[in-house]
CSV table of C-alpha atoms and ligand atoms in Angstrom, one decimal:
chain,number,residue,atom,x,y,z
A,8,MET,CA,-0.7,-13.6,2.2
A,9,ALA,CA,0.0,-14.5,-1.5
A,10,LEU,CA,-3.2,-15.8,-3.1
A,11,ARG,CA,-3.3,-18.6,-5.7
A,12,ILE,CA,-3.9,-17.2,-9.2
A,13,ARG,CA,-6.5,-19.2,-11.1
A,14,THR,CA,-5.5,-20.0,-14.7
A,15,PHE,CA,-7.4,-20.8,-17.9
A,16,GLY,CA,-9.5,-23.9,-17.5
A,17,ASP,CA,-10.7,-22.9,-14.0
A,18,PRO,CA,-14.5,-22.4,-14.3
A,19,VAL,CA,-14.4,-19.4,-11.9
A,20,LEU,CA,-12.8,-17.3,-14.6
A,21,LYS,CA,-16.0,-17.6,-16.8
A,22,GLU,CA,-18.4,-16.5,-14.0
A,23,GLU,CA,-19.9,-13.1,-13.6
A,24,SER,CA,-18.9,-11.3,-10.4
A,25,ARG,CA,-21.3,-9.6,-8.0
A,26,GLU,CA,-21.3,-6.0,-6.9
A,27,LEU,CA,-20.0,-5.2,-3.4
A,28,GLU,CA,-22.7,-3.8,-1.1
A,29,THR,CA,-20.3,-2.9,1.7
A,30,ILE,CA,-16.6,-2.4,2.0
A,31,ASP,CA,-15.8,-4.1,5.2
A,32,ALA,CA,-12.7,-5.5,6.9
A,33,GLU,CA,-13.0,-8.7,4.9
A,34,VAL,CA,-12.9,-6.7,1.6
A,35,ARG,CA,-10.0,-4.6,2.8
A,36,ALA,CA,-8.0,-7.8,3.7
A,37,LEU,CA,-8.8,-9.2,0.2
A,38,VAL,CA,-7.5,-6.0,-1.4
A,39,LYS,CA,-4.3,-6.1,0.6
A,40,ASP,CA,-3.7,-9.8,-0.3
A,41,MET,CA,-4.5,-9.1,-4.0
A,42,SER,CA,-2.1,-6.1,-4.0
A,43,GLY,CA,0.6,-8.3,-2.5
A,44,THR,CA,0.0,-11.1,-5.0
A,45,LEU,CA,0.2,-8.6,-7.8
A,46,SER,CA,3.4,-7.1,-6.7
A,47,GLU,CA,5.0,-10.6,-6.5
A,48,SER,CA,4.0,-11.1,-10.2
A,49,THR,CA,6.9,-9.5,-12.0
A,50,GLY,CA,5.9,-7.3,-14.9
A,51,ARG,CA,2.2,-7.6,-14.3
A,52,VAL,CA,-0.1,-4.6,-13.8
A,53,GLY,CA,-3.5,-5.9,-13.0
A,54,LEU,CA,-5.4,-8.6,-11.0
A,55,ALA,CA,-9.1,-9.0,-10.7
A,56,ALA,CA,-10.9,-10.8,-7.8
A,57,PRO,CA,-12.2,-13.7,-9.9
A,58,GLN,CA,-8.5,-14.5,-10.8
A,59,VAL,CA,-8.0,-15.4,-7.1
A,60,GLY,CA,-11.4,-17.3,-7.0
A,61,VAL,CA,-13.5,-14.5,-5.5
A,62,LEU,CA,-16.6,-13.4,-7.5
A,63,LYS,CA,-16.7,-9.8,-6.4
A,64,ARG,CA,-16.5,-6.7,-8.6
A,65,LEU,CA,-13.1,-5.3,-7.8
A,66,PHE,CA,-9.6,-5.3,-9.2
A,67,VAL,CA,-6.2,-4.0,-8.2
A,68,TYR,CA,-3.6,-2.5,-10.6
A,69,ASP,CA,-0.2,-1.0,-10.3
A,70,LEU,CA,1.2,1.3,-13.1
A,71,GLY,CA,4.4,1.9,-11.2
A,72,HIS,CA,3.0,4.2,-8.5
A,73,GLY,CA,2.0,1.5,-6.0
A,74,PRO,CA,-1.1,-0.6,-6.0
A,75,ARG,CA,-4.6,1.0,-6.4
A,76,CYS,CA,-8.0,-0.7,-6.2
A,77,LEU,CA,-11.2,0.0,-8.0
A,78,ILE,CA,-14.5,-1.4,-6.5
A,79,ASN,CA,-17.7,-1.9,-8.5
A,80,PRO,CA,-16.0,-0.3,-11.6
A,81,VAL,CA,-18.3,0.6,-14.5
A,82,ILE,CA,-16.9,1.9,-17.8
A,83,LEU,CA,-19.3,4.7,-18.7
A,84,GLU,CA,-17.9,5.5,-22.1
A,85,GLY,CA,-15.1,4.7,-24.4
A,86,GLU,CA,-13.5,6.7,-27.2
A,87,GLY,CA,-11.1,5.9,-30.1
A,88,GLU,CA,-9.5,2.6,-30.8
A,89,ASP,CA,-6.1,1.1,-30.1
A,90,THR,CA,-4.9,-2.4,-31.1
A,91,CYS,CA,-2.2,-3.9,-29.1
A,92,GLU,CA,-0.7,-7.2,-27.7
A,93,GLU,CA,-2.1,-8.1,-24.3
A,94,GLY,CA,-1.2,-10.8,-21.7
A,95,CYS,CA,-3.0,-12.0,-18.6
A,96,LEU,CA,-1.9,-13.6,-15.3
A,97,SER,CA,-4.4,-16.3,-15.9
A,98,PHE,CA,-2.8,-17.2,-19.3
A,99,PRO,CA,0.9,-17.3,-18.4
A,100,GLY,CA,3.1,-17.0,-21.5
A,101,ILE,CA,0.3,-16.1,-23.9
A,102,TYR,CA,-0.1,-12.8,-25.7
A,103,VAL,CA,-2.9,-11.9,-28.1
A,104,THR,CA,-3.7,-8.8,-30.2
A,105,ILE,CA,-6.8,-7.1,-29.0
A,106,PRO,CA,-8.6,-3.9,-30.1
A,107,ARG,CA,-9.7,-1.7,-27.2
A,108,TYR,CA,-11.0,1.8,-26.6
A,109,ARG,CA,-8.1,4.2,-26.5
A,110,LYS,CA,-9.7,6.3,-23.7
A,111,VAL,CA,-12.3,5.3,-21.1
A,112,ARG,CA,-14.2,7.0,-18.4
A,113,THR,CA,-14.8,4.8,-15.4
A,114,SER,CA,-17.0,5.2,-12.3
A,115,CYS,CA,-16.0,3.3,-9.2
A,116,LEU,CA,-15.6,3.3,-5.5
A,117,THR,CA,-12.2,3.5,-3.7
A,118,PRO,CA,-11.5,1.1,-0.8
A,119,SER,CA,-12.4,4.0,1.5
A,120,GLY,CA,-15.8,4.1,0.0
A,121,HIS,CA,-15.5,7.4,-2.1
A,122,ARG,CA,-17.1,7.4,-5.5
A,123,VAL,CA,-14.7,8.7,-8.1
A,124,LEU,CA,-14.6,9.1,-11.9
A,125,ILE,CA,-11.4,8.2,-13.6
A,126,GLU,CA,-10.4,9.3,-17.1
A,127,ALA,CA,-7.8,6.9,-18.5
A,128,ASP,CA,-5.9,7.2,-21.8
A,129,GLY,CA,-3.7,4.7,-23.5
A,130,PHE,CA,-2.2,1.8,-21.5
A,131,PRO,CA,-4.1,2.5,-18.3
A,132,ALA,CA,-7.4,2.5,-20.3
A,133,ARG,CA,-6.4,-0.9,-21.7
A,134,VAL,CA,-5.7,-2.2,-18.2
A,135,PHE,CA,-9.1,-1.0,-16.9
A,136,GLN,CA,-10.9,-2.6,-19.9
A,137,HIS,CA,-9.0,-5.9,-19.4
A,138,GLU,CA,-9.8,-6.1,-15.6
A,139,CYS,CA,-13.4,-5.1,-16.1
A,140,ASP,CA,-13.8,-7.9,-18.6
A,141,HIS,CA,-12.7,-10.4,-15.9
A,142,LEU,CA,-15.6,-9.2,-13.7
A,143,ASP,CA,-17.9,-10.3,-16.5
A,144,GLY,CA,-16.2,-13.6,-17.1
A,145,VAL,CA,-14.6,-12.4,-20.3
A,146,LEU,CA,-11.0,-13.4,-21.1
A,147,ILE,CA,-8.4,-12.2,-23.7
A,148,ILE,CA,-9.2,-15.2,-26.0
A,149,ASP,CA,-12.8,-14.0,-26.1
A,150,ARG,CA,-11.7,-10.6,-27.4
A,151,CYS,CA,-9.3,-11.5,-30.2
A,152,ASP,CA,-10.1,-12.9,-33.7
A,153,ILE,CA,-10.8,-16.6,-34.2
A,154,GLU,CA,-7.3,-17.5,-35.7
A,155,GLU,CA,-5.6,-15.7,-32.9
A,156,ARG,CA,-7.8,-17.5,-30.4
A,157,LYS,CA,-6.9,-20.9,-31.9
A,158,ARG,CA,-3.1,-20.1,-32.0
A,159,ALA,CA,-3.2,-18.9,-28.3
A,160,LEU,CA,-5.1,-22.0,-27.1
A,161,ASP,CA,-2.6,-24.3,-29.0
A,162,GLU,CA,0.3,-22.4,-27.5
A,163,TYR,CA,-1.2,-22.5,-24.1
A,164,ARG,CA,-1.8,-26.3,-24.3
A,165,ASP,CA,1.9,-26.8,-25.3
A,166,ILE,CA,3.1,-24.7,-22.4
A,167,GLU,CA,0.9,-26.7,-20.0
A,168,LEU,CA,2.2,-30.0,-21.5
A,169,ARG,CA,5.8,-28.9,-21.0
A,170,LYS,CA,5.0,-28.3,-17.4
A,171,THR,CA,3.6,-31.8,-16.8
A,172,VAL,CA,6.1,-33.8,-18.9
A,173,PRO,CA,9.5,-34.1,-17.3
A,174,ASP,CA,12.5,-33.4,-19.6
A,175,ALA,CA,14.0,-36.5,-21.2
B,210,LIG,ZN1,-6.2,-10.9,-17.0
C-alpha cells in the first residue's frame, strides 16, 4: 500500500519520534509499505517514518540494491566534512546545500531484530544523516545557512502556488 508522504507545513515533520520497543507485525507491515512508497518515488533514496505520519524511529533507504531498513538508528560518530546539494521527499522540487559528516558510524536494529553497526562513507553517510534528522524533527532547511533557507522557502511557496492556481 502506497503511503501519503507528508510535505513541509505538516506539523508531524517537526516532531521527535519515539524509539521502537518491539518489532512486531505492525512494524514489519509499515516497513513494507514505506519501502513500496519509496520505490514509487523516482530518484529518491530515503524515507523516514515521520514523513508518512508515524512518529517511530525508523527509516528505509535504497542505494540501488533494494530497500533496507534501519530501526532505532543512532549515529555514534562522524568524521570529515562534505558539502553537497540535498533534496527531500517532503520538499518536492527544492534543493539546498548542506554540510554533513563525510563518514558516519551508525548503530541500529535490522527488521529481524539484530543489532548491527554500519560504517557509511560519502553518499550513504549523507542519506543516514538526513534520515536520522527526520527522526528528531530536523529538516533540510534547518541545516543550511539563513540565505539558502530563505531562498528555499520562497521557491517552495512558488511551487505550491503554481499547484493551486490553474494555468490561464
Ligand atoms: Zn527528507
